[in-house]
């Protein structure tokens, strides 16, 4: 058994199809569809509560911010089955590089060992290449460790990347030596955003100073270190 909610969505007529597709992908059942004020339609769906995680942001993206959604608890019902929360994988830091500090607070709040939380700093040189793989969560100077989620992969499946690689120093002058790295602004993830984003093999770390996401080291997946 799991909780179900009644979701009411007011959406422009041109975006009704996109809204229905989003709810259908999360095992939502449309129970009513009626015209609302001029140019908009009101849709009602019966959907599992876990299917609504991240739905608000996805709905605003699909309708360019024009949709309005409200939901209320309705009843408990049978399990809706597996719900695909997202299509994209994660970009995972796979190397710590030169150690600068220990994340002792993170070790106390998670199941990882202290040796798992060796921290190194993100470099602009590595981010310039990494941002072509997807949307980044970190900026130069941020501290990361092996297994930490540092971005959203543009494709399905997780991808391990090195965001701490420093540019090799040499006395040989080369073309593009003085080129300035052009970096995109990283996406800032709040606690709510992280809880909406994570998959079943991912964890959210909450410390007094920051909120991070990482692959579950006990899950044995590509992003973690496997079972101990």
mmCIF file with all atom_site columns, C-alpha atoms in Angstrom:
data_model
loop_
_atom_site.group_PDB
_atom_site.id
_atom_site.type_symbol
_atom_site.label_atom_id
_atom_site.label_alt_id
_atom_site.label_comp_id
_atom_site.label_asym_id
_atom_site.label_entity_id
_atom_site.label_seq_id
_atom_site.pdbx_PDB_ins_code
_atom_site.Cartn_x
_atom_site.Cartn_y
_atom_site.Cartn_z
_atom_site.occupancy
_atom_site.B_iso_or_equiv
_atom_site.pdbx_formal_charge
_atom_site.auth_seq_id
_atom_site.auth_comp_id
_atom_site.auth_asym_id
_atom_site.auth_atom_id
_atom_site.pdbx_PDB_model_num
ATOM 1   C CA . UNK A 1 1   ? 0.000   0.000  0.000   1.00 0.00 ? 1   UNK A CA 1
ATOM 2   C CA . UNK A 1 2   ? 1.099   3.557  -0.667  1.00 0.00 ? 2   UNK A CA 1
ATOM 3   C CA . UNK A 1 3   ? -0.506  7.031  -0.455  1.00 0.00 ? 3   UNK A CA 1
ATOM 4   C CA . UNK A 1 4   ? -2.242  8.529  -3.477  1.00 0.00 ? 4   UNK A CA 1
ATOM 5   C CA . UNK A 1 5   ? -3.004  12.181 -4.097  1.00 0.00 ? 5   UNK A CA 1
ATOM 6   C CA . UNK A 1 6   ? -5.475  14.082 -6.231  1.00 0.00 ? 6   UNK A CA 1
ATOM 7   C CA . UNK A 1 7   ? -3.512  16.556 -8.363  1.00 0.00 ? 7   UNK A CA 1
ATOM 8   C CA . UNK A 1 8   ? -5.287  19.462 -10.021 1.00 0.00 ? 8   UNK A CA 1
ATOM 9   C CA . UNK A 1 9   ? -3.440  21.209 -12.848 1.00 0.00 ? 9   UNK A CA 1
ATOM 10  C CA . UNK A 1 10  ? -4.416  24.390 -14.669 1.00 0.00 ? 10  UNK A CA 1
ATOM 11  C CA . UNK A 1 11  ? -2.506  24.524 -17.936 1.00 0.00 ? 11  UNK A CA 1
ATOM 12  C CA . UNK A 1 12  ? -2.762  26.428 -21.257 1.00 0.00 ? 12  UNK A CA 1
ATOM 13  C CA . UNK A 1 13  ? -4.605  24.521 -23.968 1.00 0.00 ? 13  UNK A CA 1
ATOM 14  C CA . UNK A 1 14  ? -1.437  24.278 -26.085 1.00 0.00 ? 14  UNK A CA 1
ATOM 15  C CA . UNK A 1 15  ? 0.388   22.424 -23.289 1.00 0.00 ? 15  UNK A CA 1
ATOM 16  C CA . UNK A 1 16  ? -2.283  19.881 -22.347 1.00 0.00 ? 16  UNK A CA 1
ATOM 17  C CA . UNK A 1 17  ? -0.523  17.096 -24.251 1.00 0.00 ? 17  UNK A CA 1
ATOM 18  C CA . UNK A 1 18  ? 2.804   17.684 -22.506 1.00 0.00 ? 18  UNK A CA 1
ATOM 19  C CA . UNK A 1 19  ? 1.087   17.682 -19.110 1.00 0.00 ? 19  UNK A CA 1
ATOM 20  C CA . UNK A 1 20  ? -0.734  14.413 -19.783 1.00 0.00 ? 20  UNK A CA 1
ATOM 21  C CA . UNK A 1 21  ? 2.507   12.773 -20.942 1.00 0.00 ? 21  UNK A CA 1
ATOM 22  C CA . UNK A 1 22  ? 4.308   13.780 -17.745 1.00 0.00 ? 22  UNK A CA 1
ATOM 23  C CA . UNK A 1 23  ? 1.625   12.288 -15.503 1.00 0.00 ? 23  UNK A CA 1
ATOM 24  C CA . UNK A 1 24  ? 1.266   9.166  -17.636 1.00 0.00 ? 24  UNK A CA 1
ATOM 25  C CA . UNK A 1 25  ? 5.023   8.507  -17.318 1.00 0.00 ? 25  UNK A CA 1
ATOM 26  C CA . UNK A 1 26  ? 4.591   8.597  -13.517 1.00 0.00 ? 26  UNK A CA 1
ATOM 27  C CA . UNK A 1 27  ? 1.626   6.213  -13.485 1.00 0.00 ? 27  UNK A CA 1
ATOM 28  C CA . UNK A 1 28  ? -0.912  9.000  -13.075 1.00 0.00 ? 28  UNK A CA 1
ATOM 29  C CA . UNK A 1 29  ? -4.564  8.375  -13.965 1.00 0.00 ? 29  UNK A CA 1
ATOM 30  C CA . UNK A 1 30  ? -6.546  11.261 -15.457 1.00 0.00 ? 30  UNK A CA 1
ATOM 31  C CA . UNK A 1 31  ? -10.000 11.380 -13.886 1.00 0.00 ? 31  UNK A CA 1
ATOM 32  C CA . UNK A 1 32  ? -11.273 14.720 -15.174 1.00 0.00 ? 32  UNK A CA 1
ATOM 33  C CA . UNK A 1 33  ? -10.606 17.226 -17.952 1.00 0.00 ? 33  UNK A CA 1
ATOM 34  C CA . UNK A 1 34  ? -12.620 20.413 -18.319 1.00 0.00 ? 34  UNK A CA 1
ATOM 35  C CA . UNK A 1 35  ? -12.187 23.891 -19.809 1.00 0.00 ? 35  UNK A CA 1
ATOM 36  C CA . UNK A 1 36  ? -11.255 26.524 -17.247 1.00 0.00 ? 36  UNK A CA 1
ATOM 37  C CA . UNK A 1 37  ? -10.919 30.235 -17.936 1.00 0.00 ? 37  UNK A CA 1
ATOM 38  C CA . UNK A 1 38  ? -10.330 31.356 -21.511 1.00 0.00 ? 38  UNK A CA 1
ATOM 39  C CA . UNK A 1 39  ? -7.391  29.553 -23.095 1.00 0.00 ? 39  UNK A CA 1
ATOM 40  C CA . UNK A 1 40  ? -6.712  27.170 -20.211 1.00 0.00 ? 40  UNK A CA 1
ATOM 41  C CA . UNK A 1 41  ? -7.790  23.669 -19.209 1.00 0.00 ? 41  UNK A CA 1
ATOM 42  C CA . UNK A 1 42  ? -8.125  22.093 -15.771 1.00 0.00 ? 42  UNK A CA 1
ATOM 43  C CA . UNK A 1 43  ? -6.906  18.516 -15.472 1.00 0.00 ? 43  UNK A CA 1
ATOM 44  C CA . UNK A 1 44  ? -7.280  16.203 -12.473 1.00 0.00 ? 44  UNK A CA 1
ATOM 45  C CA . UNK A 1 45  ? -5.074  13.168 -11.904 1.00 0.00 ? 45  UNK A CA 1
ATOM 46  C CA . UNK A 1 46  ? -4.938  10.396 -9.329  1.00 0.00 ? 46  UNK A CA 1
ATOM 47  C CA . UNK A 1 47  ? -1.250  9.695  -8.797  1.00 0.00 ? 47  UNK A CA 1
ATOM 48  C CA . UNK A 1 48  ? 0.979   8.088  -6.180  1.00 0.00 ? 48  UNK A CA 1
ATOM 49  C CA . UNK A 1 49  ? 2.648   10.566 -3.830  1.00 0.00 ? 49  UNK A CA 1
ATOM 50  C CA . UNK A 1 50  ? 6.133   9.403  -4.840  1.00 0.00 ? 50  UNK A CA 1
ATOM 51  C CA . UNK A 1 51  ? 5.204   10.101 -8.462  1.00 0.00 ? 51  UNK A CA 1
ATOM 52  C CA . UNK A 1 52  ? 4.792   13.794 -7.612  1.00 0.00 ? 52  UNK A CA 1
ATOM 53  C CA . UNK A 1 53  ? 8.402   14.160 -6.459  1.00 0.00 ? 53  UNK A CA 1
ATOM 54  C CA . UNK A 1 54  ? 9.998   16.544 -8.937  1.00 0.00 ? 54  UNK A CA 1
ATOM 55  C CA . UNK A 1 55  ? 6.750   16.887 -10.883 1.00 0.00 ? 55  UNK A CA 1
ATOM 56  C CA . UNK A 1 56  ? 6.328   20.588 -10.182 1.00 0.00 ? 56  UNK A CA 1
ATOM 57  C CA . UNK A 1 57  ? 9.663   21.548 -11.730 1.00 0.00 ? 57  UNK A CA 1
ATOM 58  C CA . UNK A 1 58  ? 9.154   19.196 -14.680 1.00 0.00 ? 58  UNK A CA 1
ATOM 59  C CA . UNK A 1 59  ? 5.695   20.658 -15.280 1.00 0.00 ? 59  UNK A CA 1
ATOM 60  C CA . UNK A 1 60  ? 6.942   24.239 -15.172 1.00 0.00 ? 60  UNK A CA 1
ATOM 61  C CA . UNK A 1 61  ? 9.701   23.376 -17.629 1.00 0.00 ? 61  UNK A CA 1
ATOM 62  C CA . UNK A 1 62  ? 7.334   21.642 -20.051 1.00 0.00 ? 62  UNK A CA 1
ATOM 63  C CA . UNK A 1 63  ? 4.831   24.526 -19.982 1.00 0.00 ? 63  UNK A CA 1
ATOM 64  C CA . UNK A 1 64  ? 7.378   27.381 -19.821 1.00 0.00 ? 64  UNK A CA 1
ATOM 65  C CA . UNK A 1 65  ? 6.225   28.314 -16.330 1.00 0.00 ? 65  UNK A CA 1
ATOM 66  C CA . UNK A 1 66  ? 2.538   28.665 -17.220 1.00 0.00 ? 66  UNK A CA 1
ATOM 67  C CA . UNK A 1 67  ? 1.110   25.673 -15.306 1.00 0.00 ? 67  UNK A CA 1
ATOM 68  C CA . UNK A 1 68  ? -0.372  25.809 -11.801 1.00 0.00 ? 68  UNK A CA 1
ATOM 69  C CA . UNK A 1 69  ? -0.544  22.574 -9.791  1.00 0.00 ? 69  UNK A CA 1
ATOM 70  C CA . UNK A 1 70  ? -2.121  21.735 -6.435  1.00 0.00 ? 70  UNK A CA 1
ATOM 71  C CA . UNK A 1 71  ? -2.435  18.341 -4.771  1.00 0.00 ? 71  UNK A CA 1
ATOM 72  C CA . UNK A 1 72  ? -4.177  16.854 -1.735  1.00 0.00 ? 72  UNK A CA 1
ATOM 73  C CA . UNK A 1 73  ? -4.022  13.458 -0.099  1.00 0.00 ? 73  UNK A CA 1
ATOM 74  C CA . UNK A 1 74  ? -6.822  11.212 -1.313  1.00 0.00 ? 74  UNK A CA 1
ATOM 75  C CA . UNK A 1 75  ? -6.372  7.635  -0.100  1.00 0.00 ? 75  UNK A CA 1
ATOM 76  C CA . UNK A 1 76  ? -4.078  4.664  0.328   1.00 0.00 ? 76  UNK A CA 1
ATOM 77  C CA . UNK A 1 77  ? -3.963  2.245  -2.568  1.00 0.00 ? 77  UNK A CA 1
ATOM 78  C CA . UNK A 1 78  ? -1.939  -0.614 -4.080  1.00 0.00 ? 78  UNK A CA 1
ATOM 79  C CA . UNK A 1 79  ? 1.624   -0.001 -5.247  1.00 0.00 ? 79  UNK A CA 1
ATOM 80  C CA . UNK A 1 80  ? 1.689   1.728  -8.617  1.00 0.00 ? 80  UNK A CA 1
ATOM 81  C CA . UNK A 1 81  ? 4.828   -0.130 -9.689  1.00 0.00 ? 81  UNK A CA 1
ATOM 82  C CA . UNK A 1 82  ? 8.165   1.234  -10.777 1.00 0.00 ? 82  UNK A CA 1
ATOM 83  C CA . UNK A 1 83  ? 8.078   4.941  -11.611 1.00 0.00 ? 83  UNK A CA 1
ATOM 84  C CA . UNK A 1 84  ? 10.816  6.458  -13.760 1.00 0.00 ? 84  UNK A CA 1
ATOM 85  C CA . UNK A 1 85  ? 11.673  9.740  -12.068 1.00 0.00 ? 85  UNK A CA 1
ATOM 86  C CA . UNK A 1 86  ? 14.223  10.988 -14.613 1.00 0.00 ? 86  UNK A CA 1
ATOM 87  C CA . UNK A 1 87  ? 15.762  10.027 -17.945 1.00 0.00 ? 87  UNK A CA 1
ATOM 88  C CA . UNK A 1 88  ? 19.240  11.469 -17.421 1.00 0.00 ? 88  UNK A CA 1
ATOM 89  C CA . UNK A 1 89  ? 22.113  9.947  -15.487 1.00 0.00 ? 89  UNK A CA 1
ATOM 90  C CA . UNK A 1 90  ? 24.540  11.678 -13.141 1.00 0.00 ? 90  UNK A CA 1
ATOM 91  C CA . UNK A 1 91  ? 28.056  13.029 -13.576 1.00 0.00 ? 91  UNK A CA 1
ATOM 92  C CA . UNK A 1 92  ? 30.127  11.496 -10.791 1.00 0.00 ? 92  UNK A CA 1
ATOM 93  C CA . UNK A 1 93  ? 33.561  12.588 -9.569  1.00 0.00 ? 93  UNK A CA 1
ATOM 94  C CA . UNK A 1 94  ? 35.838  9.557  -9.790  1.00 0.00 ? 94  UNK A CA 1
ATOM 95  C CA . UNK A 1 95  ? 39.128  10.967 -8.571  1.00 0.00 ? 95  UNK A CA 1
ATOM 96  C CA . UNK A 1 96  ? 40.127  13.021 -5.568  1.00 0.00 ? 96  UNK A CA 1
ATOM 97  C CA . UNK A 1 97  ? 43.446  14.306 -6.915  1.00 0.00 ? 97  UNK A CA 1
ATOM 98  C CA . UNK A 1 98  ? 45.529  16.224 -4.412  1.00 0.00 ? 98  UNK A CA 1
ATOM 99  C CA . UNK A 1 99  ? 43.972  16.011 -0.973  1.00 0.00 ? 99  UNK A CA 1
ATOM 100 C CA . UNK A 1 100 ? 43.311  19.338 0.750   1.00 0.00 ? 100 UNK A CA 1
ATOM 101 C CA . UNK A 1 101 ? 41.043  18.436 3.667   1.00 0.00 ? 101 UNK A CA 1
ATOM 102 C CA . UNK A 1 102 ? 38.876  15.783 5.258   1.00 0.00 ? 102 UNK A CA 1
ATOM 103 C CA . UNK A 1 103 ? 35.096  15.992 5.293   1.00 0.00 ? 103 UNK A CA 1
ATOM 104 C CA . UNK A 1 104 ? 34.729  14.709 8.843   1.00 0.00 ? 104 UNK A CA 1
ATOM 105 C CA . UNK A 1 105 ? 31.201  16.037 9.211   1.00 0.00 ? 105 UNK A CA 1
ATOM 106 C CA . UNK A 1 106 ? 30.006  14.171 6.122   1.00 0.00 ? 106 UNK A CA 1
ATOM 107 C CA . UNK A 1 107 ? 31.543  10.943 7.431   1.00 0.00 ? 107 UNK A CA 1
ATOM 108 C CA . UNK A 1 108 ? 29.530  11.240 10.646  1.00 0.00 ? 108 UNK A CA 1
ATOM 109 C CA . UNK A 1 109 ? 26.256  11.691 8.776   1.00 0.00 ? 109 UNK A CA 1
ATOM 110 C CA . UNK A 1 110 ? 26.622  8.929  6.181   1.00 0.00 ? 110 UNK A CA 1
ATOM 111 C CA . UNK A 1 111 ? 27.578  5.276  5.987   1.00 0.00 ? 111 UNK A CA 1
ATOM 112 C CA . UNK A 1 112 ? 30.826  5.954  4.136   1.00 0.00 ? 112 UNK A CA 1
ATOM 113 C CA . UNK A 1 113 ? 34.240  5.450  5.653   1.00 0.00 ? 113 UNK A CA 1
ATOM 114 C CA . UNK A 1 114 ? 36.445  8.473  6.483   1.00 0.00 ? 114 UNK A CA 1
ATOM 115 C CA . UNK A 1 115 ? 38.802  7.457  3.676   1.00 0.00 ? 115 UNK A CA 1
ATOM 116 C CA . UNK A 1 116 ? 35.913  7.852  1.207   1.00 0.00 ? 116 UNK A CA 1
ATOM 117 C CA . UNK A 1 117 ? 35.639  11.585 1.906   1.00 0.00 ? 117 UNK A CA 1
ATOM 118 C CA . UNK A 1 118 ? 39.056  12.853 0.889   1.00 0.00 ? 118 UNK A CA 1
ATOM 119 C CA . UNK A 1 119 ? 38.337  16.224 -0.653  1.00 0.00 ? 119 UNK A CA 1
ATOM 120 C CA . UNK A 1 120 ? 39.977  18.041 -3.540  1.00 0.00 ? 120 UNK A CA 1
ATOM 121 C CA . UNK A 1 121 ? 39.200  21.291 -5.319  1.00 0.00 ? 121 UNK A CA 1
ATOM 122 C CA . UNK A 1 122 ? 37.455  21.706 -8.661  1.00 0.00 ? 122 UNK A CA 1
ATOM 123 C CA . UNK A 1 123 ? 39.543  23.415 -11.358 1.00 0.00 ? 123 UNK A CA 1
ATOM 124 C CA . UNK A 1 124 ? 38.345  25.640 -14.209 1.00 0.00 ? 124 UNK A CA 1
ATOM 125 C CA . UNK A 1 125 ? 40.542  23.665 -16.623 1.00 0.00 ? 125 UNK A CA 1
ATOM 126 C CA . UNK A 1 126 ? 38.673  20.416 -15.974 1.00 0.00 ? 126 UNK A CA 1
ATOM 127 C CA . UNK A 1 127 ? 35.229  22.051 -15.850 1.00 0.00 ? 127 UNK A CA 1
ATOM 128 C CA . UNK A 1 128 ? 35.698  23.542 -19.299 1.00 0.00 ? 128 UNK A CA 1
ATOM 129 C CA . UNK A 1 129 ? 35.736  20.012 -20.717 1.00 0.00 ? 129 UNK A CA 1
ATOM 130 C CA . UNK A 1 130 ? 33.275  18.480 -18.249 1.00 0.00 ? 130 UNK A CA 1
ATOM 131 C CA . UNK A 1 131 ? 30.480  20.969 -18.935 1.00 0.00 ? 131 UNK A CA 1
ATOM 132 C CA . UNK A 1 132 ? 30.160  19.596 -22.461 1.00 0.00 ? 132 UNK A CA 1
ATOM 133 C CA . UNK A 1 133 ? 28.885  16.372 -20.858 1.00 0.00 ? 133 UNK A CA 1
ATOM 134 C CA . UNK A 1 134 ? 25.920  17.982 -19.112 1.00 0.00 ? 134 UNK A CA 1
ATOM 135 C CA . UNK A 1 135 ? 24.822  20.506 -16.484 1.00 0.00 ? 135 UNK A CA 1
ATOM 136 C CA . UNK A 1 136 ? 27.287  21.045 -13.641 1.00 0.00 ? 136 UNK A CA 1
ATOM 137 C CA . UNK A 1 137 ? 26.533  21.570 -9.944  1.00 0.00 ? 137 UNK A CA 1
ATOM 138 C CA . UNK A 1 138 ? 30.014  22.816 -8.971  1.00 0.00 ? 138 UNK A CA 1
ATOM 139 C CA . UNK A 1 139 ? 32.243  25.776 -9.751  1.00 0.00 ? 139 UNK A CA 1
ATOM 140 C CA . UNK A 1 140 ? 36.040  26.280 -9.637  1.00 0.00 ? 140 UNK A CA 1
ATOM 141 C CA . UNK A 1 141 ? 37.330  26.147 -6.068  1.00 0.00 ? 141 UNK A CA 1
ATOM 142 C CA . UNK A 1 142 ? 34.519  23.932 -4.757  1.00 0.00 ? 142 UNK A CA 1
ATOM 143 C CA . UNK A 1 143 ? 35.619  20.893 -2.768  1.00 0.00 ? 143 UNK A CA 1
ATOM 144 C CA . UNK A 1 144 ? 34.554  17.474 -4.027  1.00 0.00 ? 144 UNK A CA 1
ATOM 145 C CA . UNK A 1 145 ? 35.421  13.857 -3.287  1.00 0.00 ? 145 UNK A CA 1
ATOM 146 C CA . UNK A 1 146 ? 35.239  10.528 -5.075  1.00 0.00 ? 146 UNK A CA 1
ATOM 147 C CA . UNK A 1 147 ? 31.669  9.363  -5.625  1.00 0.00 ? 147 UNK A CA 1
ATOM 148 C CA . UNK A 1 148 ? 30.124  12.829 -5.292  1.00 0.00 ? 148 UNK A CA 1
ATOM 149 C CA . UNK A 1 149 ? 27.539  13.813 -7.897  1.00 0.00 ? 149 UNK A CA 1
ATOM 150 C CA . UNK A 1 150 ? 28.815  16.946 -9.628  1.00 0.00 ? 150 UNK A CA 1
ATOM 151 C CA . UNK A 1 151 ? 26.311  17.313 -12.471 1.00 0.00 ? 151 UNK A CA 1
ATOM 152 C CA . UNK A 1 152 ? 23.525  15.954 -14.655 1.00 0.00 ? 152 UNK A CA 1
ATOM 153 C CA . UNK A 1 153 ? 24.613  13.765 -17.554 1.00 0.00 ? 153 UNK A CA 1
ATOM 154 C CA . UNK A 1 154 ? 23.171  14.849 -20.902 1.00 0.00 ? 154 UNK A CA 1
ATOM 155 C CA . UNK A 1 155 ? 22.456  11.187 -21.698 1.00 0.00 ? 155 UNK A CA 1
ATOM 156 C CA . UNK A 1 156 ? 21.015  8.242  -19.816 1.00 0.00 ? 156 UNK A CA 1
ATOM 157 C CA . UNK A 1 157 ? 23.362  6.365  -17.492 1.00 0.00 ? 157 UNK A CA 1
ATOM 158 C CA . UNK A 1 158 ? 25.990  7.656  -15.085 1.00 0.00 ? 158 UNK A CA 1
ATOM 159 C CA . UNK A 1 159 ? 29.370  8.947  -16.231 1.00 0.00 ? 159 UNK A CA 1
ATOM 160 C CA . UNK A 1 160 ? 32.503  9.258  -14.109 1.00 0.00 ? 160 UNK A CA 1
ATOM 161 C CA . UNK A 1 161 ? 34.482  12.422 -14.805 1.00 0.00 ? 161 UNK A CA 1
ATOM 162 C CA . UNK A 1 162 ? 37.540  14.132 -13.347 1.00 0.00 ? 162 UNK A CA 1
ATOM 163 C CA . UNK A 1 163 ? 36.710  17.685 -12.272 1.00 0.00 ? 163 UNK A CA 1
ATOM 164 C CA . UNK A 1 164 ? 39.950  18.163 -10.316 1.00 0.00 ? 164 UNK A CA 1
ATOM 165 C CA . UNK A 1 165 ? 42.456  17.797 -13.140 1.00 0.00 ? 165 UNK A CA 1
ATOM 166 C CA . UNK A 1 166 ? 44.929  20.661 -13.183 1.00 0.00 ? 166 UNK A CA 1
ATOM 167 C CA . UNK A 1 167 ? 46.505  22.079 -16.312 1.00 0.00 ? 167 UNK A CA 1
ATOM 168 C CA . UNK A 1 168 ? 50.017  20.772 -16.830 1.00 0.00 ? 168 UNK A CA 1
ATOM 169 C CA . UNK A 1 169 ? 52.671  23.430 -16.279 1.00 0.00 ? 169 UNK A CA 1
ATOM 170 C CA . UNK A 1 170 ? 55.399  23.623 -18.907 1.00 0.00 ? 170 UNK A CA 1
ATOM 171 C CA . UNK A 1 171 ? 57.994  26.095 -20.127 1.00 0.00 ? 171 UNK A CA 1
ATOM 172 C CA . UNK A 1 172 ? 56.976  25.447 -23.753 1.00 0.00 ? 172 UNK A CA 1
ATOM 173 C CA . UNK A 1 173 ? 54.674  28.046 -25.244 1.00 0.00 ? 173 UNK A CA 1
ATOM 174 C CA . UNK A 1 174 ? 51.703  26.600 -27.130 1.00 0.00 ? 174 UNK A CA 1
ATOM 175 C CA . UNK A 1 175 ? 48.791  27.948 -29.123 1.00 0.00 ? 175 UNK A CA 1
ATOM 176 C CA . UNK A 1 176 ? 45.856  28.811 -26.887 1.00 0.00 ? 176 UNK A CA 1
ATOM 177 C CA . UNK A 1 177 ? 48.032  29.085 -23.811 1.00 0.00 ? 177 UNK A CA 1
ATOM 178 C CA . UNK A 1 178 ? 46.463  32.360 -22.750 1.00 0.00 ? 178 UNK A CA 1
ATOM 179 C CA . UNK A 1 179 ? 42.927  31.295 -23.641 1.00 0.00 ? 179 UNK A CA 1
ATOM 180 C CA . UNK A 1 180 ? 40.424  32.128 -20.932 1.00 0.00 ? 180 UNK A CA 1
ATOM 181 C CA . UNK A 1 181 ? 38.141  29.279 -19.868 1.00 0.00 ? 181 UNK A CA 1
ATOM 182 C CA . UNK A 1 182 ? 34.500  30.016 -20.672 1.00 0.00 ? 182 UNK A CA 1
ATOM 183 C CA . UNK A 1 183 ? 32.371  28.353 -17.999 1.00 0.00 ? 183 UNK A CA 1
ATOM 184 C CA . UNK A 1 184 ? 28.601  28.128 -17.722 1.00 0.00 ? 184 UNK A CA 1
ATOM 185 C CA . UNK A 1 185 ? 26.901  29.104 -14.484 1.00 0.00 ? 185 UNK A CA 1
ATOM 186 C CA . UNK A 1 186 ? 26.376  25.945 -12.376 1.00 0.00 ? 186 UNK A CA 1
ATOM 187 C CA . UNK A 1 187 ? 22.934  24.919 -11.188 1.00 0.00 ? 187 UNK A CA 1
ATOM 188 C CA . UNK A 1 188 ? 22.418  25.587 -7.471  1.00 0.00 ? 188 UNK A CA 1
ATOM 189 C CA . UNK A 1 189 ? 20.624  22.656 -5.831  1.00 0.00 ? 189 UNK A CA 1
ATOM 190 C CA . UNK A 1 190 ? 18.618  23.211 -2.660  1.00 0.00 ? 190 UNK A CA 1
ATOM 191 C CA . UNK A 1 191 ? 17.709  20.412 -0.261  1.00 0.00 ? 191 UNK A CA 1
ATOM 192 C CA . UNK A 1 192 ? 14.310  20.029 -1.917  1.00 0.00 ? 192 UNK A CA 1
ATOM 193 C CA . UNK A 1 193 ? 15.921  19.921 -5.361  1.00 0.00 ? 193 UNK A CA 1
ATOM 194 C CA . UNK A 1 194 ? 18.339  17.200 -4.229  1.00 0.00 ? 194 UNK A CA 1
ATOM 195 C CA . UNK A 1 195 ? 15.555  15.066 -2.743  1.00 0.00 ? 195 UNK A CA 1
ATOM 196 C CA . UNK A 1 196 ? 13.643  15.353 -6.020  1.00 0.00 ? 196 UNK A CA 1
ATOM 197 C CA . UNK A 1 197 ? 16.707  14.540 -8.120  1.00 0.00 ? 197 UNK A CA 1
ATOM 198 C CA . UNK A 1 198 ? 18.259  11.462 -6.474  1.00 0.00 ? 198 UNK A CA 1
ATOM 199 C CA . UNK A 1 199 ? 17.650  7.942  -7.753  1.00 0.00 ? 199 UNK A CA 1
ATOM 200 C CA . UNK A 1 200 ? 17.455  4.762  -5.664  1.00 0.00 ? 200 UNK A CA 1
ATOM 201 C CA . UNK A 1 201 ? 21.263  4.315  -5.681  1.00 0.00 ? 201 UNK A CA 1
ATOM 202 C CA . UNK A 1 202 ? 22.008  7.899  -4.629  1.00 0.00 ? 202 UNK A CA 1
ATOM 203 C CA . UNK A 1 203 ? 22.140  9.691  -1.282  1.00 0.00 ? 203 UNK A CA 1
ATOM 204 C CA . UNK A 1 204 ? 21.815  13.262 -0.029  1.00 0.00 ? 204 UNK A CA 1
ATOM 205 C CA . UNK A 1 205 ? 24.389  14.495 2.485   1.00 0.00 ? 205 UNK A CA 1
ATOM 206 C CA . UNK A 1 206 ? 23.339  17.356 4.731   1.00 0.00 ? 206 UNK A CA 1
ATOM 207 C CA . UNK A 1 207 ? 25.992  19.167 6.775   1.00 0.00 ? 207 UNK A CA 1
ATOM 208 C CA . UNK A 1 208 ? 25.850  22.504 8.614   1.00 0.00 ? 208 UNK A CA 1
ATOM 209 C CA . UNK A 1 209 ? 27.654  24.169 5.705   1.00 0.00 ? 209 UNK A CA 1
ATOM 210 C CA . UNK A 1 210 ? 26.470  22.426 2.547   1.00 0.00 ? 210 UNK A CA 1
ATOM 211 C CA . UNK A 1 211 ? 24.130  19.979 0.864   1.00 0.00 ? 211 UNK A CA 1
ATOM 212 C CA . UNK A 1 212 ? 25.701  17.370 -1.425  1.00 0.00 ? 212 UNK A CA 1
ATOM 213 C CA . UNK A 1 213 ? 24.644  14.320 -3.381  1.00 0.00 ? 213 UNK A CA 1
ATOM 214 C CA . UNK A 1 214 ? 26.672  11.146 -3.815  1.00 0.00 ? 214 UNK A CA 1
ATOM 215 C CA . UNK A 1 215 ? 26.355  7.633  -5.161  1.00 0.00 ? 215 UNK A CA 1
ATOM 216 C CA . UNK A 1 216 ? 25.512  5.067  -2.498  1.00 0.00 ? 216 UNK A CA 1
ATOM 217 C CA . UNK A 1 217 ? 28.810  3.270  -1.721  1.00 0.00 ? 217 UNK A CA 1
ATOM 218 C CA . UNK A 1 218 ? 26.884  0.195  -0.600  1.00 0.00 ? 218 UNK A CA 1
ATOM 219 C CA . UNK A 1 219 ? 24.790  -0.081 -3.771  1.00 0.00 ? 219 UNK A CA 1
ATOM 220 C CA . UNK A 1 220 ? 27.599  -1.577 -5.843  1.00 0.00 ? 220 UNK A CA 1
ATOM 221 C CA . UNK A 1 221 ? 26.726  0.489  -8.915  1.00 0.00 ? 221 UNK A CA 1
ATOM 222 C CA . UNK A 1 222 ? 29.012  2.233  -11.370 1.00 0.00 ? 222 UNK A CA 1
ATOM 223 C CA . UNK A 1 223 ? 29.180  5.394  -9.303  1.00 0.00 ? 223 UNK A CA 1
ATOM 224 C CA . UNK A 1 224 ? 29.866  3.761  -5.930  1.00 0.00 ? 224 UNK A CA 1
ATOM 225 C CA . UNK A 1 225 ? 32.751  1.718  -4.685  1.00 0.00 ? 225 UNK A CA 1
ATOM 226 C CA . UNK A 1 226 ? 30.766  -1.479 -4.339  1.00 0.00 ? 226 UNK A CA 1
ATOM 227 C CA . UNK A 1 227 ? 29.886  -3.539 -1.312  1.00 0.00 ? 227 UNK A CA 1
ATOM 228 C CA . UNK A 1 228 ? 32.399  -3.921 1.468   1.00 0.00 ? 228 UNK A CA 1
#
